[in-house]
XYZ file of C-alpha atoms in Angstrom:
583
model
C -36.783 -62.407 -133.960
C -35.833 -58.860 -135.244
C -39.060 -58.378 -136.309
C -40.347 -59.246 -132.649
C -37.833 -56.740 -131.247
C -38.486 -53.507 -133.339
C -42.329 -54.263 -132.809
C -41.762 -54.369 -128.810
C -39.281 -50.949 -129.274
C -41.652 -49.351 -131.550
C -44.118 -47.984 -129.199
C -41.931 -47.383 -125.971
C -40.576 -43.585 -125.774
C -37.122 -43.459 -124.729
C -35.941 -47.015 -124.145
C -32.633 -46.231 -126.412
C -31.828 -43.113 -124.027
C -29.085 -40.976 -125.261
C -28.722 -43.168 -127.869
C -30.999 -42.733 -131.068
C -34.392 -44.703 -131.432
C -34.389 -48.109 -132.315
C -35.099 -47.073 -136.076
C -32.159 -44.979 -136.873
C -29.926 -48.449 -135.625
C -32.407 -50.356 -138.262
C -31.412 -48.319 -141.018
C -27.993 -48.360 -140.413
C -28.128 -52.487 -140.471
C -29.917 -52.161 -143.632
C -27.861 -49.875 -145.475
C -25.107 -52.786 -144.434
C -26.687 -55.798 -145.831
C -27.360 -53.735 -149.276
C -23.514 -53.371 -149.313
C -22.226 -56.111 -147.806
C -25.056 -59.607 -147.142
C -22.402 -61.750 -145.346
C -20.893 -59.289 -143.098
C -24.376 -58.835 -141.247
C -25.395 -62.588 -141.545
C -22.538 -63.365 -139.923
C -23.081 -60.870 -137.262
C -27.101 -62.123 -136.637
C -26.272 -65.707 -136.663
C -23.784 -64.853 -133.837
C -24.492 -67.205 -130.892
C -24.557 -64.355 -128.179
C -26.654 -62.252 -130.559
C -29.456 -64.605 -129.868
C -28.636 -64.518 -126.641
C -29.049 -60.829 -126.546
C -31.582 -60.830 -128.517
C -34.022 -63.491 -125.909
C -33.227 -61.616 -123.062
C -33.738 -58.246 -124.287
C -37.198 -59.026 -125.205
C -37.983 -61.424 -122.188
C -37.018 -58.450 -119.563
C -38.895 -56.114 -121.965
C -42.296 -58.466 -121.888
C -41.474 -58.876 -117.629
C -39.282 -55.087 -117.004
C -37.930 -56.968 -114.242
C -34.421 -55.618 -112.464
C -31.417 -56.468 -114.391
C -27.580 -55.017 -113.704
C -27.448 -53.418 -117.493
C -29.357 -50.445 -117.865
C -32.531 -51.274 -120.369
C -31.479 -48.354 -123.030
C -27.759 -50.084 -122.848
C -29.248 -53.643 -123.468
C -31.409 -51.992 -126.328
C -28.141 -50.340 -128.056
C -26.359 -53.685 -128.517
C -28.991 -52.985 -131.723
C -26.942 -50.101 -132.445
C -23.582 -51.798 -131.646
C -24.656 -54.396 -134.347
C -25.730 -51.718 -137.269
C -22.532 -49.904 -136.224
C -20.353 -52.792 -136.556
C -21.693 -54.434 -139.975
C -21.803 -50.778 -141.412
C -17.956 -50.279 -140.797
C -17.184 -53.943 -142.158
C -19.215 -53.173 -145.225
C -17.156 -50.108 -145.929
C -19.715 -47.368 -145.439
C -18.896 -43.893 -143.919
C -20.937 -42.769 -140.841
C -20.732 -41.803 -136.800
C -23.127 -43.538 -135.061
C -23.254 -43.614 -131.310
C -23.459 -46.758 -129.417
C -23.535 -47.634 -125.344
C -20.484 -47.918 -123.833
C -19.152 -49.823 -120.536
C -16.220 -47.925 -118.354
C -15.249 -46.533 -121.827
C -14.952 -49.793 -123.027
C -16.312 -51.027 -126.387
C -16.940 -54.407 -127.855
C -17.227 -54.568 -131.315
C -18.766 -57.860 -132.036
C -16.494 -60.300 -134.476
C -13.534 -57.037 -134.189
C -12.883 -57.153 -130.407
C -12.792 -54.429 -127.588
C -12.049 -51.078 -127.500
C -10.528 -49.555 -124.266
C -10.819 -45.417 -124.389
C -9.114 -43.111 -121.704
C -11.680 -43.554 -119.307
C -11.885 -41.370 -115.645
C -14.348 -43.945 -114.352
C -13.504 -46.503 -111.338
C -16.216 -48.110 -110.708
C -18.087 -50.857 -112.491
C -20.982 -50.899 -114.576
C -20.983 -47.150 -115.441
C -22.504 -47.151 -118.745
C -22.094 -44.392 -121.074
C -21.989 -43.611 -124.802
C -18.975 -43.496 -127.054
C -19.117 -42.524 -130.923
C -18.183 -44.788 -133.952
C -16.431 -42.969 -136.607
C -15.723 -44.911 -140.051
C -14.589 -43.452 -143.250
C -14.452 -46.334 -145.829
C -14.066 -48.863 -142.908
C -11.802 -47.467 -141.272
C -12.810 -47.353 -137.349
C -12.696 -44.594 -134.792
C -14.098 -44.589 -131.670
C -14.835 -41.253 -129.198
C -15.426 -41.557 -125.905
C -15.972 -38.578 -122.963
C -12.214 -38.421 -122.316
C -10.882 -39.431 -125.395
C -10.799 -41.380 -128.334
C -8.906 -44.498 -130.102
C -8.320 -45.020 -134.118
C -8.243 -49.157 -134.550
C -5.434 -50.168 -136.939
C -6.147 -50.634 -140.462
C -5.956 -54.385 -139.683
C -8.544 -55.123 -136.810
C -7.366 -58.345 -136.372
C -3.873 -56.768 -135.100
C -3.424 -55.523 -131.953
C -2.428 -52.137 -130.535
C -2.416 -50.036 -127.591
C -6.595 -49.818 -126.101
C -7.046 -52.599 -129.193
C -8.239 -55.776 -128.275
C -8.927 -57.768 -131.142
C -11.222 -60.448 -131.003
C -8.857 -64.157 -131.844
C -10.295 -66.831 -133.820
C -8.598 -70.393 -134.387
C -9.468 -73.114 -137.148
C -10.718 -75.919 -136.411
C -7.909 -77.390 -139.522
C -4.624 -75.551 -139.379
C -4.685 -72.938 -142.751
C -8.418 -73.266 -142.937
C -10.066 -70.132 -144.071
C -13.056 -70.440 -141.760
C -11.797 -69.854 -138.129
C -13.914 -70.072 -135.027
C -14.023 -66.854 -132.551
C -12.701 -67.287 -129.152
C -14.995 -65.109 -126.997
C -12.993 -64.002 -124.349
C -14.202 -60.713 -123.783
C -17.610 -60.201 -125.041
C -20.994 -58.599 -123.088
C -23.691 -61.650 -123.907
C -22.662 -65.009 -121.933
C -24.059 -68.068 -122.442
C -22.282 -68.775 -118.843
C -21.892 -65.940 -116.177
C -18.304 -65.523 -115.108
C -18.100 -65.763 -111.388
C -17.349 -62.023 -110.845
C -19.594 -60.763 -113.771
C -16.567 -59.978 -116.296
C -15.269 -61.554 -118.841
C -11.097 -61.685 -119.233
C -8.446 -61.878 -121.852
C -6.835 -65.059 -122.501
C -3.589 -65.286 -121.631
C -1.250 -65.903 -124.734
C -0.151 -69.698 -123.396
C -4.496 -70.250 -123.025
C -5.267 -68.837 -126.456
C -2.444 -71.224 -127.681
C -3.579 -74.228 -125.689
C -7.388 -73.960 -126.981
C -6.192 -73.711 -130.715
C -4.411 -76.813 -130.495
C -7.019 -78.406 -128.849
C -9.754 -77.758 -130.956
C -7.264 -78.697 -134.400
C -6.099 -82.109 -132.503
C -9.904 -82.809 -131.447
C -11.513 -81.792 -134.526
C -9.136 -84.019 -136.291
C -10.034 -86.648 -133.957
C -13.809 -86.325 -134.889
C -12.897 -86.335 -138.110
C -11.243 -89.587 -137.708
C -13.515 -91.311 -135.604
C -16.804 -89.355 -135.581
C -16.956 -88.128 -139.598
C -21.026 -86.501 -138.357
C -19.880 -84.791 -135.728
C -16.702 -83.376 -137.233
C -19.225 -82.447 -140.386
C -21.371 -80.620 -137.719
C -18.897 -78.819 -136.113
C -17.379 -77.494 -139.434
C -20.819 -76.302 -139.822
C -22.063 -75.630 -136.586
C -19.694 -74.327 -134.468
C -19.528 -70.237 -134.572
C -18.085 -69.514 -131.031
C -16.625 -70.925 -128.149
C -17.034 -68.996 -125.008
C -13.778 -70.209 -122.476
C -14.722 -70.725 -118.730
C -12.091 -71.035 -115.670
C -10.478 -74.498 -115.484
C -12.072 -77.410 -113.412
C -11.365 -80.308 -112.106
C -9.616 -83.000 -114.499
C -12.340 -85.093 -115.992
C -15.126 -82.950 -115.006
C -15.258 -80.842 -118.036
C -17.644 -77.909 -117.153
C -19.418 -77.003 -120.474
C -22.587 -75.420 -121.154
C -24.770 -74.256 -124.747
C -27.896 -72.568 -124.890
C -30.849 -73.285 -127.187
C -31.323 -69.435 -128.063
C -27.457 -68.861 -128.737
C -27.387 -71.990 -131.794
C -23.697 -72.869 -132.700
C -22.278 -71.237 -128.962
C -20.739 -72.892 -126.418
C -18.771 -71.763 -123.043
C -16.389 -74.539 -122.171
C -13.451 -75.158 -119.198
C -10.367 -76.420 -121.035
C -10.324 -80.060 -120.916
C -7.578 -81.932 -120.476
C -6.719 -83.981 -123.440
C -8.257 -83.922 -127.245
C -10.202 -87.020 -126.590
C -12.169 -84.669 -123.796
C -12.471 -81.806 -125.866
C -13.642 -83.953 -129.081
C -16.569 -85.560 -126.584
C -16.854 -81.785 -125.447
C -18.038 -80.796 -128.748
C -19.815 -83.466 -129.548
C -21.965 -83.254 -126.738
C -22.820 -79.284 -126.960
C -23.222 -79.772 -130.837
C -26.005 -82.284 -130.252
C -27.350 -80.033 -127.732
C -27.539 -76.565 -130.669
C -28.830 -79.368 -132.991
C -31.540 -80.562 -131.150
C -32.085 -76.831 -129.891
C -32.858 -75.851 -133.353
C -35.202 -78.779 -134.029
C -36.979 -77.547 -131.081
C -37.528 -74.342 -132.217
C -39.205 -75.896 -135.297
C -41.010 -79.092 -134.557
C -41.720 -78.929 -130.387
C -41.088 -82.678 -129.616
C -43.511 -82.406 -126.093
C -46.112 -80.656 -124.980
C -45.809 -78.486 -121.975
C -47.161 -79.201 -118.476
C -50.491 -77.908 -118.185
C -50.056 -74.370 -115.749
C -50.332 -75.357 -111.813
C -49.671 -79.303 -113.043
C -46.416 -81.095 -111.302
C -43.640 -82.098 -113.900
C -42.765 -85.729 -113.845
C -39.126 -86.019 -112.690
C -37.046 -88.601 -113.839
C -33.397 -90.324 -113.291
C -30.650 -88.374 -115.275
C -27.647 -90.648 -115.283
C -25.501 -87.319 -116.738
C -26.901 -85.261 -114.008
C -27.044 -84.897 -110.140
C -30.333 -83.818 -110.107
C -33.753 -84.728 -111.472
C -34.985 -83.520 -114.735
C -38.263 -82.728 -116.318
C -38.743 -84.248 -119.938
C -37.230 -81.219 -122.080
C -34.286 -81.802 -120.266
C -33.820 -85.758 -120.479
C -34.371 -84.970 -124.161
C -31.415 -82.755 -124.152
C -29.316 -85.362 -122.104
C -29.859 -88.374 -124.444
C -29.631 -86.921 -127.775
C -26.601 -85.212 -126.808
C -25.432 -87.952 -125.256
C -26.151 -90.924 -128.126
C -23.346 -88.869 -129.473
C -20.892 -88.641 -127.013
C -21.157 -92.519 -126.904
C -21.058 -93.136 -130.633
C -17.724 -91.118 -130.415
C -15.941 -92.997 -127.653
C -17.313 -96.587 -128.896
C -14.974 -95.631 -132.183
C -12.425 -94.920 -129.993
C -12.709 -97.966 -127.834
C -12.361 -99.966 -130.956
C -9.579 -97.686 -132.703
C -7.177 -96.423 -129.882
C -4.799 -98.477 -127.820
C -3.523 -97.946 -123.925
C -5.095 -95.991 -121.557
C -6.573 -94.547 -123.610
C -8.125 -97.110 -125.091
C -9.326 -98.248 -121.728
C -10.701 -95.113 -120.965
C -12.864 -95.017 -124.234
C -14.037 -98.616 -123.830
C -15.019 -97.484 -119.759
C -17.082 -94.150 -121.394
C -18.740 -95.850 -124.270
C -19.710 -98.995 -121.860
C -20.837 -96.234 -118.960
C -23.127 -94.297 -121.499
C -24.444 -96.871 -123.577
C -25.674 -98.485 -120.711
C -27.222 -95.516 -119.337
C -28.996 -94.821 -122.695
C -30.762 -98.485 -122.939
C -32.461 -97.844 -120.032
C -33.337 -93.920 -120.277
C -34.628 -93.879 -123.989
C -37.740 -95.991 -123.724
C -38.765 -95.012 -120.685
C -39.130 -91.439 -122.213
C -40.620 -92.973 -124.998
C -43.701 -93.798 -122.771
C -44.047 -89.656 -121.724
C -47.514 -88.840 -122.680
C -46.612 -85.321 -122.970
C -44.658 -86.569 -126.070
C -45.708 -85.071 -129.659
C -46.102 -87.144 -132.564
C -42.650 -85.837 -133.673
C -41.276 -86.312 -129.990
C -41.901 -90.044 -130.186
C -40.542 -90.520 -133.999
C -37.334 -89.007 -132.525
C -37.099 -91.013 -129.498
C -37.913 -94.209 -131.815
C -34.864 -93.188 -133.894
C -32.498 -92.233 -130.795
C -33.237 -95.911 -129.444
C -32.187 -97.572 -132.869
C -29.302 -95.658 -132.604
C -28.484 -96.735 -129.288
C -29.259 -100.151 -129.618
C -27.280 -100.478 -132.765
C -23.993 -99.109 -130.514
C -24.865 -100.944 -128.154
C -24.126 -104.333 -130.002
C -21.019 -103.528 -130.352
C -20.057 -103.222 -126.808
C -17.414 -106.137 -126.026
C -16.306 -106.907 -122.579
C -13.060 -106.770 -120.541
C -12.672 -105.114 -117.299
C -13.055 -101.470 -118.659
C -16.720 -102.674 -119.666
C -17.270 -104.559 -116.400
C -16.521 -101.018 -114.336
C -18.565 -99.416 -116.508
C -21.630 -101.324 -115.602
C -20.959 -101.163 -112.192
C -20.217 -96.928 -111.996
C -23.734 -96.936 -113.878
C -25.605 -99.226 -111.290
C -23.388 -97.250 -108.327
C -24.497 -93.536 -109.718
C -28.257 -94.620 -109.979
C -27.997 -95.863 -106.752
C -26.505 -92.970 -104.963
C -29.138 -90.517 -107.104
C -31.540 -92.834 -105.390
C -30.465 -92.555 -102.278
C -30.207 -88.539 -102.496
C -33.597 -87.779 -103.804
C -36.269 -90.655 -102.970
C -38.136 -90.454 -99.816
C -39.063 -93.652 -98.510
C -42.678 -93.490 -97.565
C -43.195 -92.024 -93.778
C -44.964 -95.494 -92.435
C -42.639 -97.607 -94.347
C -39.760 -96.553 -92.327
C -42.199 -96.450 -88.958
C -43.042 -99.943 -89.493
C -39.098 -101.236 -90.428
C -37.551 -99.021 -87.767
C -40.166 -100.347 -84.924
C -39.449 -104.453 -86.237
C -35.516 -103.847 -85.954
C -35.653 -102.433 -82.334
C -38.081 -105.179 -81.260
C -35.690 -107.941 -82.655
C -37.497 -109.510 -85.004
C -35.660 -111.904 -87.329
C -36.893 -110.573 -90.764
C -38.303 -107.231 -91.980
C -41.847 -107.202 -92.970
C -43.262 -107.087 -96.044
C -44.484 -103.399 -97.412
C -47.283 -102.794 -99.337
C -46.167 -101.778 -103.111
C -45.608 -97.904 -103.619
C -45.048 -97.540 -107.497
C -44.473 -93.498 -107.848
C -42.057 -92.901 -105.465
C -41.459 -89.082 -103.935
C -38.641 -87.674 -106.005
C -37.518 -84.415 -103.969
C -34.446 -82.188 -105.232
C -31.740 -82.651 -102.394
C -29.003 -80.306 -103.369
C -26.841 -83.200 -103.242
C -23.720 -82.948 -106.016
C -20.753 -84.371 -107.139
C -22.897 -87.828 -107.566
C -20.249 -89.401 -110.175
C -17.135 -88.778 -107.827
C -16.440 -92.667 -107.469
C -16.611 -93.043 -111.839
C -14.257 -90.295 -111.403
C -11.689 -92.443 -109.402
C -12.448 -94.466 -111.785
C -11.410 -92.626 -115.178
C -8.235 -91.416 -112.858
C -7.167 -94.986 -112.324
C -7.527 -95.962 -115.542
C -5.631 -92.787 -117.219
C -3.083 -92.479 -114.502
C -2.586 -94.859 -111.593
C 0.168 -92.611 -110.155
C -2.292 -90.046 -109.455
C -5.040 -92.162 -107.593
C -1.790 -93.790 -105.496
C -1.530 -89.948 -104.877
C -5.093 -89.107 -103.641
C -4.390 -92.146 -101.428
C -1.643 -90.881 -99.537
C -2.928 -87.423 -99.119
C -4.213 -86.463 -95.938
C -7.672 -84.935 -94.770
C -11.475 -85.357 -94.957
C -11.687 -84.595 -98.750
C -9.186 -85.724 -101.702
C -7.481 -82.486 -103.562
C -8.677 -81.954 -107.099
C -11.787 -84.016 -106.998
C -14.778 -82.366 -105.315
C -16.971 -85.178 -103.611
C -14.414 -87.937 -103.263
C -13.207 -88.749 -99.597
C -10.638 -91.203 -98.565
C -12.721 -94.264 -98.186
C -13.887 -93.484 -101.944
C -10.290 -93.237 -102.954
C -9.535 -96.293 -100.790
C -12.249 -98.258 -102.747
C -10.561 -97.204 -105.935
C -7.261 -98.264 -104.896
C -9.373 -102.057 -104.833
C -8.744 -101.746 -100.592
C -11.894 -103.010 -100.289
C -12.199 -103.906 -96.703
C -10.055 -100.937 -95.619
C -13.209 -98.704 -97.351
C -15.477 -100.798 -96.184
C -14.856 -99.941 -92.370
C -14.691 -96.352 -93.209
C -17.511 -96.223 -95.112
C -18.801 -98.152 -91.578
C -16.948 -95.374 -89.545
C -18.209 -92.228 -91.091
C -21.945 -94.030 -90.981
C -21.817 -94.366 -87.170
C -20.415 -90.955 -86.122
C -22.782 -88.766 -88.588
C -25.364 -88.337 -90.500
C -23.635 -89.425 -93.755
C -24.344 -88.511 -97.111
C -25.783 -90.452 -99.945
C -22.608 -91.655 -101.417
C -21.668 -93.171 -98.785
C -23.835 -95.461 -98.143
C -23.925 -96.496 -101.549
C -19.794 -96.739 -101.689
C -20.169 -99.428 -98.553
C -22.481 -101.226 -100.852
C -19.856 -101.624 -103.681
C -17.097 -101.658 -101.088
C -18.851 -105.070 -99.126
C -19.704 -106.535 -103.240
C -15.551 -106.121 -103.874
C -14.798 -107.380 -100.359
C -17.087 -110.331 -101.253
C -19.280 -109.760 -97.779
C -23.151 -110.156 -97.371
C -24.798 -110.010 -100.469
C -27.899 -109.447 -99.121
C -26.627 -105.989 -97.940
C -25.565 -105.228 -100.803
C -28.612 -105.834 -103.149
C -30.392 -103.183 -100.275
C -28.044 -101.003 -100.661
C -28.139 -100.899 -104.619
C -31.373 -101.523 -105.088
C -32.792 -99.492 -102.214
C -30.499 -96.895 -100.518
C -33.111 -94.389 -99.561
C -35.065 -97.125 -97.305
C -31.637 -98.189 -95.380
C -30.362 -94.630 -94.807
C -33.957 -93.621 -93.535
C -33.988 -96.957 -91.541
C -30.937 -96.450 -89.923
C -31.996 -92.559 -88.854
C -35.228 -93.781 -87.442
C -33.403 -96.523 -85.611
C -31.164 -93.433 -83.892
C -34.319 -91.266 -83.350
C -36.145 -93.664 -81.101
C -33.761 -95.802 -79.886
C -30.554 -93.471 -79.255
C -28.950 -96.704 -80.335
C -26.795 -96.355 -83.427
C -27.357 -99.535 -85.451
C -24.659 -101.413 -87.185
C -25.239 -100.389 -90.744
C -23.712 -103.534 -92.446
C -26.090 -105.626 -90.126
C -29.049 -103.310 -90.857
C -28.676 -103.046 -94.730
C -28.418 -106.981 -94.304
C -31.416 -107.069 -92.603
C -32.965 -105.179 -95.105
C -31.959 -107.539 -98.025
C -33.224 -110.853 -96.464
C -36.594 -110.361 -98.308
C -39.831 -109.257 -97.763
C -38.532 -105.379 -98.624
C -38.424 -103.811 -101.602
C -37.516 -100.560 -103.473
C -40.205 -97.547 -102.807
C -41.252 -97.632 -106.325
C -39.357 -97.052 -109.701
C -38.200 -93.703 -110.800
């Protein structure tokens, strides 16, 4: 990849600005690795220095707009050959680009020098001195010596914190709190410090989970001691909902929200880990063959996602995945309590997902010889996990969050053929007894809806199961949505509390007096299964969402008659009807 870049510098006049040409930066990274091999390794293998490194050379193939000036994305080159020249010992000044006066030095930390500037993104350039190592940095209005120890901190010194994954351990993994090149982009375009509680929380958790994959997980915890070269902290989310991200060009990153217990941070890792793995396959041995240009991408059913997703990205989802569930099956079988219940509910919920994603990729023609070997392998994997799936009622919710989640992805993105829902909606206003039968439709149109928060009902879930005092909270709070738990409302909580006909008629409610959203049709479904009503409406609303919801809006269109939708979806399910095609 360096090769790549100096080739595209090379031959454009001034893209390094004030700063010197790409070559002098080279040389400077050279005379490094001569002195010191494992200073600049580490520094290349740096998960945001591929990062950089892509995006530099995709904006300098497209020279589309970007915030960062193009010589100051260039002289992250020189930031490098600065950095691994000091930590090799050498003497030199070298200048490199600067942000407000502010400096990162990748692996050391950041540099804050007297600065008159106010504004953001002013970019200018600031000197690094070292004699023998030893760092100064010069900027416009002044300049700051780093202590002889970088890792301690000082006044404008920043040093960059790393914790180990075993307490003592030599190897320690940086917490990237304040570097450039994000894997994620922070909501107001900077990244911040820690606080000293945060830093303190994410050490333990990474020892206690790490530990925990050890235990229960011994590949994953081998891959992580491996792996793992930065983790990237995002803003908190919602409990449960772990927001955490990798990227296939920054191998061995990943920018996580805390999670709440080890157990969620140990999954955490385990899925991004899969995801750098697989990356770096990829990068080898392509395991499909992209979509001719102008060609539609086949869309399938994610169960991990909200939205649908080409092949590269189901992929992704069940590799990473298969090892999320091989974690929490050893937990289910090893841990006691809740959470043991929990495990059980997450290796049950994606176990079942994976027996029914896996070979239908397999059956991708766009798969290469190596894609299907891999897919063949993933599916013994699963399979073999799978056996060892008890039951109990952990298990049983499992199955039904899976079944409720495909349903409610169903009923956000497939659109029931235009004349099937002309021909239903005109039989239901003229009385008739039973729908017709539809002719068979076997590719479905899968559209992206923008609809999110799909999973907020297994969420409910995992809340009752880890902490029944909060759901009896949720319950008695008041309002259209439930605090802490974006696409939950109070019939969805109700259902969770097992109030089954109490959700049931608001699930009814909110149907007749709006338009109502995908989830909620598909929570009256479960809510009439648990309140042991109509099973016929219930099979159309699991097995076919999208054709009752349209139903029901064509009904209102040319009627101005708001059907019942319990009676319609049992309508619907008396026969004759079916699905608008697999997906």
């Amino acid at each position: 990849m360096f090769d790549l870049l100096m080739d595209a510098l090379s031959p454009l006049d001034g893209v390094t600005g004030r700063l010197p040409g790409a070559q002098r930066a080279w040389d400077l990274l050279a005379a490094a690795q001569r002195r010191d091999p494992a200073a600049v390794e580490e520094l290349l293998l740096l998960p945001e220095t591929g990062l950089w490194l892509t995006r530099l050379l995709t904006r300098l193939r497209s020279n589309g707009p970007a915030d960062t000036p193009l010589w100051a994305e260039a002289g992250h080159l020189h930031t490098l050959a600065a950095v691994a020249a000091a930590r090799a010992g050498l003497t030199f000044s070298f200048p490199v680009p600067a942000l407000q006066e502010k400096v990162w030095l990748p692996t050391l930390g950041l540099a804050r020098l007297p600065s008159a500037h106010r504004h953001r993104n002013v970019w200018t350039v600031a000197e690094v001195r070292s004699v023998h190592g030893r760092i100064t940095l010069v900027g416009a209005y002044g300049q700051l010596r780093l202590p002889s120890v970088p890792e301690h901190p000082s006044s404008g010194w920043l040093p960059q914190r790393r914790s180990p994954l075993v307490a003592g351990a030599a190897r320690r993994i940086p917490l990237d709190d304040l570097g450039h090149h994000r894997i994620a982009p922070m909501p107001d375009g900077a990244a911040e410090r820690l606080t000293h509680s945060a830093y303190g929380s994410w050490s333990r958790l990474l020892q206690e989970s790490y530990a925990l994959l050890a235990a229960m997980d011994p590949p994953t915890a081998d891959a992580a001691a491996v792996l793992l070269r930065s983790l990237q902290p995002m803003s908190a989310h919602e409990r449960f909902r772990v927001r955490s991200v990798s990227s296939g060009h920054g191998v061995g990153g990943l920018a996580s929200s805390v999670p709440d217990t080890a157990p969620l941070c140990a999954a955490t890792l385990a899925h991004e880990l899969q995801h750098s793995k697989l990356s770096a396959l990829m990068h080898l041995y392509p395991l499909h063959e992209p979509a001719p240009p102008g060609a539609p991408q086949r869309l399938y059913y994610a169960p991990w996602r909200d939205d649908p997703r080409p092949l590269g990205g189901m992929l992704q989802g069940a590799y990473a995945f298969t090892a999320v569930a091989r974690f929490w099956s050893a937990c289910a079988a090893r841990l006691a309590g809740p959470d043991g219940g929990l495990a059980a509910f997450e290796s049950a919920l994606w176990l079942g997902r994976l027996t029914e994603v896996v070979p239908a990729l397999a059956t991708d023609p766009a798969l290469t010889a190596a894609g299907r070997d891999a897919l063949q392998a993933l599916h013994g994997a699963v399979v073999r996990l799978h056996g060892r799936t008890g039951e109990g009622a952990e298990v049983t919710l499992a199955r039904r969050m899976a079944a409720d989640h495909r349903a409610t992805w169903r009923a956000a993105h497939v659109r029931p053929h235009p004349d099937d829902l002309a021909v239903l909606s005109a039989a239901w206003c003229a009385g008739r007894k039973r729908p017709p039968a539809l002719p068979p439709r076997p590719h479905p149109e899968i559209r992206e809806s923008g609809a999110r928060h799909l999973d907020a009902r297994a969420m409910l879930v995992r809340v009752r199961l880890a902490d029944p005092a909060a759901l009896d909270k949720m319950r008695d709070s008041q309002g259209d949505h439930v605090p802490g738990l974006a696409g939950a409302g109070p019939a969805d909580v109700l259902w969770a509390c097992a109030e089954f006909t109490a959700s049931w008629r608001l699930y009814s409610q909110e149907i007749r007096n709006a338009p109502a959203g995908p989830a909620t049709w598909t929570g009256l479904g479960l809510a009439l299964a648990d309140a042991g009503r109509s099973p016929e409406a219930v099979r159309a609303l699991t097995v076919m969402p999208e054709l009752v919801a349209g139903v029901h809006s064509a009904v209102r269109e040319i009627s101005s008659r708001t059907p019942d939708p319990t009676a319609l979806a049992d309508w619907l399910g008396q026969g004759g009807t079916g699905p608008s095609g697999s997906c």
